[in-house]
mmCIF file of C-alpha atoms and ligand atoms in Angstrom:
data_model
loop_
_atom_site.group_PDB
_atom_site.id
_atom_site.type_symbol
_atom_site.label_atom_id
_atom_site.label_comp_id
_atom_site.label_asym_id
_atom_site.label_seq_id
_atom_site.Cartn_x
_atom_site.Cartn_y
_atom_site.Cartn_z
ATOM 1 C CA UNK A 1 124.300 112.038 101.852
ATOM 2 C CA UNK A 2 122.835 111.493 98.403
ATOM 3 C CA UNK A 3 123.911 113.491 95.333
ATOM 4 C CA UNK A 4 120.985 113.622 92.963
ATOM 5 C CA UNK A 5 120.508 114.481 89.294
ATOM 6 C CA UNK A 6 116.898 115.294 88.397
ATOM 7 C CA UNK A 7 115.821 115.309 84.736
ATOM 8 C CA UNK A 8 112.625 117.098 83.698
ATOM 9 C CA UNK A 9 113.192 119.254 86.771
ATOM 10 C CA UNK A 10 111.140 122.230 85.596
ATOM 11 C CA UNK A 11 107.997 120.123 85.091
ATOM 12 C CA UNK A 12 105.029 119.603 87.393
ATOM 13 C CA UNK A 13 106.689 117.047 89.697
ATOM 14 C CA UNK A 14 110.234 118.358 89.343
ATOM 15 C CA UNK A 15 109.480 121.882 90.579
ATOM 16 C CA UNK A 16 108.040 120.699 93.900
ATOM 17 C CA UNK A 17 110.435 117.779 94.250
ATOM 18 C CA UNK A 18 113.653 119.781 93.761
ATOM 19 C CA UNK A 19 112.599 122.331 96.409
ATOM 20 C CA UNK A 20 112.112 119.492 98.895
ATOM 21 C CA UNK A 21 115.275 117.612 97.897
ATOM 22 C CA UNK A 22 117.342 120.784 98.425
ATOM 23 C CA UNK A 23 115.915 121.163 101.930
ATOM 24 C CA UNK A 24 116.776 117.571 102.818
ATOM 25 C CA UNK A 25 120.064 116.922 100.999
ATOM 26 C CA UNK A 26 121.454 120.462 100.578
ATOM 27 C CA UNK A 27 121.591 122.789 97.585
ATOM 28 C CA UNK A 28 124.961 121.510 96.422
ATOM 29 C CA UNK A 29 123.649 117.933 96.236
ATOM 30 C CA UNK A 30 120.711 118.511 93.888
ATOM 31 C CA UNK A 31 121.387 119.075 90.192
ATOM 32 C CA UNK A 32 118.293 120.119 88.276
ATOM 33 C CA UNK A 33 118.199 119.558 84.547
ATOM 34 C CA UNK A 34 115.634 120.093 81.830
ATOM 35 C CA UNK A 35 115.379 120.668 78.103
ATOM 36 C CA UNK A 36 114.218 124.235 78.703
ATOM 37 C CA UNK A 37 116.566 125.079 81.603
ATOM 38 C CA UNK A 38 119.361 127.643 81.354
ATOM 39 C CA UNK A 39 122.659 126.290 82.682
ATOM 40 C CA UNK A 40 123.925 128.144 85.727
ATOM 41 C CA UNK A 41 123.333 128.750 89.416
ATOM 42 C CA UNK A 42 120.183 130.668 90.432
ATOM 43 C CA UNK A 43 119.443 131.307 94.143
ATOM 44 C CA UNK A 44 122.093 128.690 95.012
ATOM 45 C CA UNK A 45 120.286 126.064 92.880
ATOM 46 C CA UNK A 46 122.329 124.241 90.234
ATOM 47 C CA UNK A 47 120.569 124.083 86.838
ATOM 48 C CA UNK A 48 121.689 122.461 83.578
ATOM 49 C CA UNK A 49 120.189 122.395 80.135
ATOM 50 C CA UNK A 50 119.843 118.720 79.218
ATOM 51 C CA UNK A 51 117.788 116.761 76.722
ATOM 52 C CA UNK A 52 117.651 113.200 78.069
ATOM 53 C CA UNK A 53 117.987 111.876 74.489
ATOM 54 C CA UNK A 54 121.518 113.321 74.379
ATOM 55 C CA UNK A 55 123.306 110.294 75.853
ATOM 56 C CA UNK A 56 126.740 111.959 75.897
ATOM 57 C CA UNK A 57 125.545 115.159 77.562
ATOM 58 C CA UNK A 58 123.502 113.130 80.078
ATOM 59 C CA UNK A 59 126.484 110.904 80.931
ATOM 60 C CA UNK A 60 128.898 113.840 81.261
ATOM 61 C CA UNK A 61 126.559 115.738 83.567
ATOM 62 C CA UNK A 62 126.055 112.737 85.862
ATOM 63 C CA UNK A 63 129.813 112.081 85.912
ATOM 64 C CA UNK A 64 130.817 115.731 86.449
ATOM 65 C CA UNK A 65 128.732 115.983 89.616
ATOM 66 C CA UNK A 66 129.534 112.411 90.768
ATOM 67 C CA UNK A 67 125.852 111.738 91.325
ATOM 68 C CA UNK A 68 124.740 108.516 93.018
ATOM 69 C CA UNK A 69 121.015 108.925 92.331
ATOM 70 C CA UNK A 70 119.101 109.869 89.181
ATOM 71 C CA UNK A 71 115.455 110.888 89.358
ATOM 72 C CA UNK A 72 114.365 110.662 85.760
ATOM 73 C CA UNK A 73 111.202 112.728 85.346
ATOM 74 C CA UNK A 74 111.594 113.848 81.721
ATOM 75 C CA UNK A 75 108.595 112.456 79.834
ATOM 76 C CA UNK A 76 105.745 113.277 77.460
ATOM 77 C CA UNK A 77 102.273 112.872 79.044
ATOM 78 C CA UNK A 78 99.258 110.947 77.760
ATOM 79 C CA UNK A 79 97.233 113.542 75.826
ATOM 80 C CA UNK A 80 100.223 115.172 74.121
ATOM 81 C CA UNK A 81 101.562 111.682 73.413
ATOM 82 C CA UNK A 82 98.465 110.758 71.409
ATOM 83 C CA UNK A 83 99.106 113.829 69.192
ATOM 84 C CA UNK A 84 102.782 112.991 68.742
ATOM 85 C CA UNK A 85 103.582 109.312 69.419
ATOM 86 C CA UNK A 86 107.008 109.510 67.734
ATOM 87 C CA UNK A 87 108.216 112.250 70.052
ATOM 88 C CA UNK A 88 106.705 110.374 72.999
ATOM 89 C CA UNK A 89 108.579 107.172 72.160
ATOM 90 C CA UNK A 90 111.832 109.027 71.627
ATOM 91 C CA UNK A 91 111.692 110.842 74.965
ATOM 92 C CA UNK A 92 109.906 108.258 77.130
ATOM 93 C CA UNK A 93 111.767 105.157 75.945
ATOM 94 C CA UNK A 94 115.059 106.267 74.350
ATOM 95 C CA UNK A 95 115.571 108.877 77.096
ATOM 96 C CA UNK A 96 114.905 106.223 79.735
ATOM 97 C CA UNK A 97 117.330 103.845 78.023
ATOM 98 C CA UNK A 98 120.038 106.513 78.431
ATOM 99 C CA UNK A 99 119.144 106.938 82.111
ATOM 100 C CA UNK A 100 119.409 103.170 82.628
ATOM 101 C CA UNK A 101 122.742 102.849 80.833
ATOM 102 C CA UNK A 102 124.213 105.790 82.757
ATOM 103 C CA UNK A 103 122.927 104.356 86.050
ATOM 104 C CA UNK A 104 124.554 101.047 85.178
ATOM 105 C CA UNK A 105 127.897 102.623 84.238
ATOM 106 C CA UNK A 106 128.062 105.054 87.154
ATOM 107 C CA UNK A 107 126.420 102.783 89.716
ATOM 108 C CA UNK A 108 123.500 105.149 90.417
ATOM 109 C CA UNK A 109 120.139 104.368 91.970
ATOM 110 C CA UNK A 110 117.388 105.316 89.541
ATOM 111 C CA UNK A 111 113.811 106.485 90.154
ATOM 112 C CA UNK A 112 111.439 106.399 87.172
ATOM 113 C CA UNK A 113 107.757 107.333 87.448
ATOM 114 C CA UNK A 114 105.261 105.051 85.787
ATOM 115 C CA UNK A 115 101.544 105.869 85.695
ATOM 116 C CA UNK A 116 97.988 104.614 85.999
ATOM 117 C CA UNK A 117 98.303 104.873 82.204
ATOM 118 C CA UNK A 118 100.278 101.625 82.298
ATOM 119 C CA UNK A 119 96.924 99.840 82.624
ATOM 120 C CA UNK A 120 94.328 99.352 79.903
ATOM 121 C CA UNK A 121 90.694 98.459 79.287
ATOM 122 C CA UNK A 122 91.214 94.755 80.058
ATOM 123 C CA UNK A 123 92.634 95.560 83.523
ATOM 124 C CA UNK A 124 90.398 95.122 86.591
ATOM 125 C CA UNK A 125 88.936 98.635 87.097
ATOM 126 C CA UNK A 126 88.348 98.679 90.859
ATOM 127 C CA UNK A 127 90.996 97.833 93.420
ATOM 128 C CA UNK A 128 93.363 97.263 90.510
ATOM 129 C CA UNK A 129 95.976 94.833 91.853
ATOM 130 C CA UNK A 130 99.688 95.534 91.966
ATOM 131 C CA UNK A 131 100.369 92.684 89.561
ATOM 132 C CA UNK A 132 97.699 92.261 86.911
ATOM 133 C CA UNK A 133 96.955 92.483 83.187
ATOM 134 C CA UNK A 134 98.697 95.488 81.563
ATOM 135 C CA UNK A 135 97.509 95.943 77.980
ATOM 136 C CA UNK A 136 97.337 99.766 77.597
ATOM 137 C CA UNK A 137 95.841 101.197 74.421
ATOM 138 C CA UNK A 138 97.666 104.557 74.436
ATOM 139 C CA UNK A 139 101.175 105.386 73.194
ATOM 140 C CA UNK A 140 101.881 106.773 76.674
ATOM 141 C CA UNK A 141 100.748 103.571 78.402
ATOM 142 C CA UNK A 142 102.810 101.401 76.066
ATOM 143 C CA UNK A 143 105.901 103.517 76.822
ATOM 144 C CA UNK A 144 105.198 103.232 80.573
ATOM 145 C CA UNK A 145 104.847 99.427 80.524
ATOM 146 C CA UNK A 146 108.049 99.231 78.442
ATOM 147 C CA UNK A 147 109.728 101.446 81.034
ATOM 148 C CA UNK A 148 108.588 99.300 83.957
ATOM 149 C CA UNK A 149 109.887 96.167 82.239
ATOM 150 C CA UNK A 150 113.181 97.767 81.215
ATOM 151 C CA UNK A 151 113.759 98.958 84.778
ATOM 152 C CA UNK A 152 113.062 95.452 86.130
ATOM 153 C CA UNK A 153 115.417 94.023 83.502
ATOM 154 C CA UNK A 154 118.281 96.349 84.463
ATOM 155 C CA UNK A 155 117.755 95.385 88.093
ATOM 156 C CA UNK A 156 117.732 91.626 87.534
ATOM 157 C CA UNK A 157 120.388 91.541 84.797
ATOM 158 C CA UNK A 158 122.839 94.226 85.944
ATOM 159 C CA UNK A 159 121.885 94.832 89.570
ATOM 160 C CA UNK A 160 120.910 98.483 88.948
ATOM 161 C CA UNK A 161 118.870 99.812 91.888
ATOM 162 C CA UNK A 162 115.803 100.824 89.869
ATOM 163 C CA UNK A 163 112.619 101.929 91.643
ATOM 164 C CA UNK A 164 109.333 103.477 90.560
ATOM 165 C CA UNK A 165 105.692 104.178 91.296
ATOM 166 C CA UNK A 166 102.602 104.276 89.106
ATOM 167 C CA UNK A 167 101.520 107.867 89.700
ATOM 168 C CA UNK A 168 97.858 108.823 89.434
ATOM 169 C CA UNK A 169 96.793 112.321 88.347
ATOM 170 C CA UNK A 170 98.919 114.805 90.316
ATOM 171 C CA UNK A 171 97.575 118.123 91.543
ATOM 172 C CA UNK A 172 99.804 121.049 92.423
ATOM 173 C CA UNK A 173 99.557 124.841 92.718
ATOM 174 C CA UNK A 174 103.190 125.525 91.789
ATOM 175 C CA UNK A 175 103.486 124.272 88.200
ATOM 176 C CA UNK A 176 100.831 123.278 85.678
ATOM 177 C CA UNK A 177 100.913 119.759 84.229
ATOM 178 C CA UNK A 178 102.074 119.461 80.637
ATOM 179 C CA UNK A 179 99.314 117.787 78.622
ATOM 180 C CA UNK A 180 97.856 114.876 80.567
ATOM 181 C CA UNK A 181 94.381 113.382 80.810
ATOM 182 C CA UNK A 182 93.998 114.130 84.517
ATOM 183 C CA UNK A 183 94.859 117.847 84.035
ATOM 184 C CA UNK A 184 91.200 118.842 84.435
ATOM 185 C CA UNK A 185 91.596 118.289 88.173
ATOM 186 C CA UNK A 186 94.242 121.053 88.253
ATOM 187 C CA UNK A 187 92.642 123.497 85.795
ATOM 188 C CA UNK A 188 89.358 123.431 87.716
ATOM 189 C CA UNK A 189 90.951 125.173 90.742
ATOM 190 C CA UNK A 190 92.476 127.935 88.606
ATOM 191 C CA UNK A 191 89.152 128.560 86.843
ATOM 192 C CA UNK A 192 87.138 128.425 90.086
ATOM 193 C CA UNK A 193 89.140 131.411 91.331
ATOM 194 C CA UNK A 194 89.499 133.216 87.995
ATOM 195 C CA UNK A 195 86.020 133.007 86.459
ATOM 196 C CA UNK A 196 83.916 131.002 88.937
ATOM 197 C CA UNK A 197 83.093 128.483 86.204
ATOM 198 C CA UNK A 198 84.736 125.412 84.668
ATOM 199 C CA UNK A 199 83.886 123.351 81.582
ATOM 200 C CA UNK A 200 85.208 119.864 82.186
ATOM 201 C CA UNK A 201 86.780 117.964 79.287
ATOM 202 C CA UNK A 202 86.305 114.748 81.297
ATOM 203 C CA UNK A 203 82.729 113.426 81.529
ATOM 204 C CA UNK A 204 80.580 113.146 84.636
ATOM 205 C CA UNK A 205 80.977 109.776 86.344
ATOM 206 C CA UNK A 206 84.592 109.201 85.199
ATOM 207 C CA UNK A 207 86.573 108.077 88.229
ATOM 208 C CA UNK A 208 90.372 108.314 88.214
ATOM 209 C CA UNK A 209 93.023 108.021 90.905
ATOM 210 C CA UNK A 210 94.577 111.290 92.083
ATOM 211 C CA UNK A 211 97.129 112.581 94.582
ATOM 212 C CA UNK A 212 98.223 115.967 95.931
ATOM 213 C CA UNK A 213 101.801 116.926 95.072
ATOM 214 C CA UNK A 214 103.213 116.968 98.641
ATOM 215 C CA UNK A 215 102.209 113.292 98.916
ATOM 216 C CA UNK A 216 103.768 112.518 95.517
ATOM 217 C CA UNK A 217 107.039 114.177 96.528
ATOM 218 C CA UNK A 218 106.988 112.270 99.795
ATOM 219 C CA UNK A 219 106.500 109.018 97.841
ATOM 220 C CA UNK A 220 109.658 109.550 95.791
ATOM 221 C CA UNK A 221 111.788 110.483 98.790
ATOM 222 C CA UNK A 222 110.447 107.653 100.973
ATOM 223 C CA UNK A 223 110.815 105.011 98.278
ATOM 224 C CA UNK A 224 114.392 106.077 97.473
ATOM 225 C CA UNK A 225 115.297 106.009 101.177
ATOM 226 C CA UNK A 226 113.891 102.500 101.755
ATOM 227 C CA UNK A 227 116.338 99.685 102.302
ATOM 228 C CA UNK A 228 116.594 97.812 99.009
ATOM 229 C CA UNK A 229 116.031 94.435 100.696
ATOM 230 C CA UNK A 230 112.413 95.419 101.559
ATOM 231 C CA UNK A 231 111.395 95.990 97.930
ATOM 232 C CA UNK A 232 109.739 93.221 95.958
ATOM 233 C CA UNK A 233 107.686 95.185 93.413
ATOM 234 C CA UNK A 234 110.309 97.678 92.342
ATOM 235 C CA UNK A 235 108.873 98.821 89.023
ATOM 236 C CA UNK A 236 106.428 100.061 89.710
ATOM 237 C CA UNK A 237 104.290 100.432 92.847
ATOM 238 C CA UNK A 238 100.601 101.379 92.639
ATOM 239 C CA UNK A 239 100.096 104.637 94.569
ATOM 240 C CA UNK A 240 97.013 106.824 94.963
ATOM 241 C CA UNK A 241 95.491 109.010 97.669
ATOM 242 C CA UNK A 242 91.932 109.377 96.370
ATOM 243 C CA UNK A 243 89.636 108.448 93.520
ATOM 244 C CA UNK A 244 87.043 110.956 92.351
ATOM 245 C CA UNK A 245 84.892 112.034 89.402
ATOM 246 C CA UNK A 246 84.356 115.660 88.263
ATOM 247 C CA UNK A 247 81.179 116.108 90.348
ATOM 248 C CA UNK A 248 83.109 115.244 93.530
ATOM 249 C CA UNK A 249 85.699 117.956 92.934
ATOM 250 C CA UNK A 250 82.949 120.447 92.020
ATOM 251 C CA UNK A 251 81.250 119.794 95.370
ATOM 252 C CA UNK A 252 84.542 120.039 97.215
ATOM 253 C CA UNK A 253 85.212 123.481 95.664
ATOM 254 C CA UNK A 254 81.621 124.651 96.338
ATOM 255 C CA UNK A 255 82.206 124.161 100.081
ATOM 256 C CA UNK A 256 84.531 127.187 99.803
ATOM 257 C CA UNK A 257 83.150 128.989 96.723
ATOM 258 C CA UNK A 258 79.374 128.301 96.778
ATOM 259 C CA UNK A 259 78.746 130.273 93.555
ATOM 260 C CA UNK A 260 81.182 128.085 91.553
ATOM 261 C CA UNK A 261 79.522 126.331 88.565
ATOM 262 C CA UNK A 262 80.640 123.539 86.252
ATOM 263 C CA UNK A 263 79.423 122.089 82.968
ATOM 264 C CA UNK A 264 80.846 119.623 80.457
ATOM 265 C CA UNK A 265 82.557 119.987 77.111
ATOM 266 C CA UNK A 266 83.965 116.487 76.772
ATOM 267 C CA UNK A 267 87.102 115.976 74.693
ATOM 268 C CA UNK A 268 86.691 112.570 72.985
ATOM 269 C CA UNK A 269 90.455 111.885 72.871
ATOM 270 C CA UNK A 270 91.103 112.489 76.559
ATOM 271 C CA UNK A 271 87.815 110.822 77.524
ATOM 272 C CA UNK A 272 88.807 107.646 75.633
ATOM 273 C CA UNK A 273 92.124 107.631 77.480
ATOM 274 C CA UNK A 274 90.396 108.108 80.845
ATOM 275 C CA UNK A 275 87.890 105.344 80.051
ATOM 276 C CA UNK A 276 90.761 102.927 79.435
ATOM 277 C CA UNK A 277 92.309 103.575 82.871
ATOM 278 C CA UNK A 278 91.374 102.094 86.265
ATOM 279 C CA UNK A 279 88.920 103.744 88.665
ATOM 280 C CA UNK A 280 90.852 102.967 91.817
ATOM 281 C CA UNK A 281 94.150 101.216 92.492
ATOM 282 C CA UNK A 282 94.984 98.797 95.287
ATOM 283 C CA UNK A 283 97.978 100.435 97.022
ATOM 284 C CA UNK A 284 98.642 97.778 99.664
ATOM 285 C CA UNK A 285 102.025 96.683 98.229
ATOM 286 C CA UNK A 286 103.372 100.252 98.571
ATOM 287 C CA UNK A 287 102.015 100.516 102.123
ATOM 288 C CA UNK A 288 103.556 97.194 103.151
ATOM 289 C CA UNK A 289 106.946 97.419 101.431
ATOM 290 C CA UNK A 290 107.949 101.043 102.075
ATOM 291 C CA UNK A 291 105.311 102.687 104.236
ATOM 292 C CA UNK A 292 103.340 104.671 101.645
ATOM 293 C CA UNK A 293 101.030 106.897 103.681
ATOM 294 C CA UNK A 294 99.413 109.855 101.860
ATOM 295 C CA UNK A 295 98.134 112.728 104.017
ATOM 296 C CA UNK A 296 95.723 114.603 101.722
ATOM 297 C CA UNK A 297 92.147 113.589 100.870
ATOM 298 C CA UNK A 298 89.987 115.570 98.409
ATOM 299 C CA UNK A 299 88.695 118.248 100.802
ATOM 300 C CA UNK A 300 92.032 118.786 102.493
ATOM 301 C CA UNK A 301 93.675 119.155 99.072
ATOM 302 C CA UNK A 302 90.962 121.588 97.880
ATOM 303 C CA UNK A 303 91.437 123.771 100.975
ATOM 304 C CA UNK A 304 95.195 123.883 100.441
ATOM 305 C CA UNK A 305 95.028 124.453 96.657
ATOM 306 C CA UNK A 306 92.557 127.336 96.925
ATOM 307 C CA UNK A 307 94.429 128.932 99.819
ATOM 308 C CA UNK A 308 97.723 128.931 97.889
ATOM 309 C CA UNK A 309 96.246 129.997 94.553
ATOM 310 C CA UNK A 310 94.351 132.876 96.198
ATOM 311 C CA UNK A 311 97.562 134.234 97.659
ATOM 312 C CA UNK A 312 99.456 134.351 94.357
HETATM 313 C C1 AKB B 401 98.455 111.981 82.497
HETATM 314 O O1 AKB B 401 97.254 112.279 82.651
HETATM 315 O O2 AKB B 401 98.982 111.724 81.411
HETATM 316 C C2 AKB B 401 99.301 111.867 83.743
HETATM 317 C C3 AKB B 401 99.298 110.474 84.269
HETATM 318 C C4 AKB B 401 98.152 109.975 85.021
HETATM 319 O O3 AKB B 401 100.235 109.763 84.055
HETATM 320 N N1 AKB B 401 98.841 112.785 84.738
#
């Protein structure tokens, strides 16, 4: 049975992931931590306040609970990162360095999410290969490429069991994302139900990879359960369940809410980031090496999102 420490556990991925991890591994084997968490036990869930830049606090927490796996989700996303690159570097790279050192010292397996943001304008846009040019032009992308390389380095140099995926935009009804470029694809569902109208900050015709949160959670669990000997591309695997542009999601919502309308109020900063990212990743390495198999396409995700949000 694994004993898992999750950083950034109150964020968009962490909220869904920790619920699932507790079901699989037991409440006592999942330790949630976040900068904004209150330390204590709530509804049998163990929570700890932790800033991943605090190397001593991070180490002591991992040691106290004798964890064998760290899922390091604490990170600053792309749009917020462009406003505050110093904070982004500190959390995304120095925080990751702490996670790597602790994993090395305590012999933990380590999951670290990378992103489609690890690619840049010189990358092949369609069917973006697993191994290809990575010259991102955002602070976020630079931190993600650095993270991928650092994780590979700790694996080859010290034998740390590092693993990761390049997540696309993630869509969830439980927790809002915290300042990314793909966030429009979450906000649109909330606004469709609230006001029946959405102004998209991403322009018509901009394709980006996306995935529904249950598939993202499944990715992390499946990858961490895979026998290490099967993994060639550890850091990090291309994953995606769909690629769409704003008009596609509008049409998907209009199947259920015909009166829903959308227009555009493009944000130049987030649009420039989106334009530098791929349209659609090739995910064959993930399928072959650890059985990546997402279940939700756009319409299935829309049905599920609207059903859950309506019932809140
Ligand atoms: C963002 O938009 O910053 C994230 C990502 C794709 O990594 N959702």
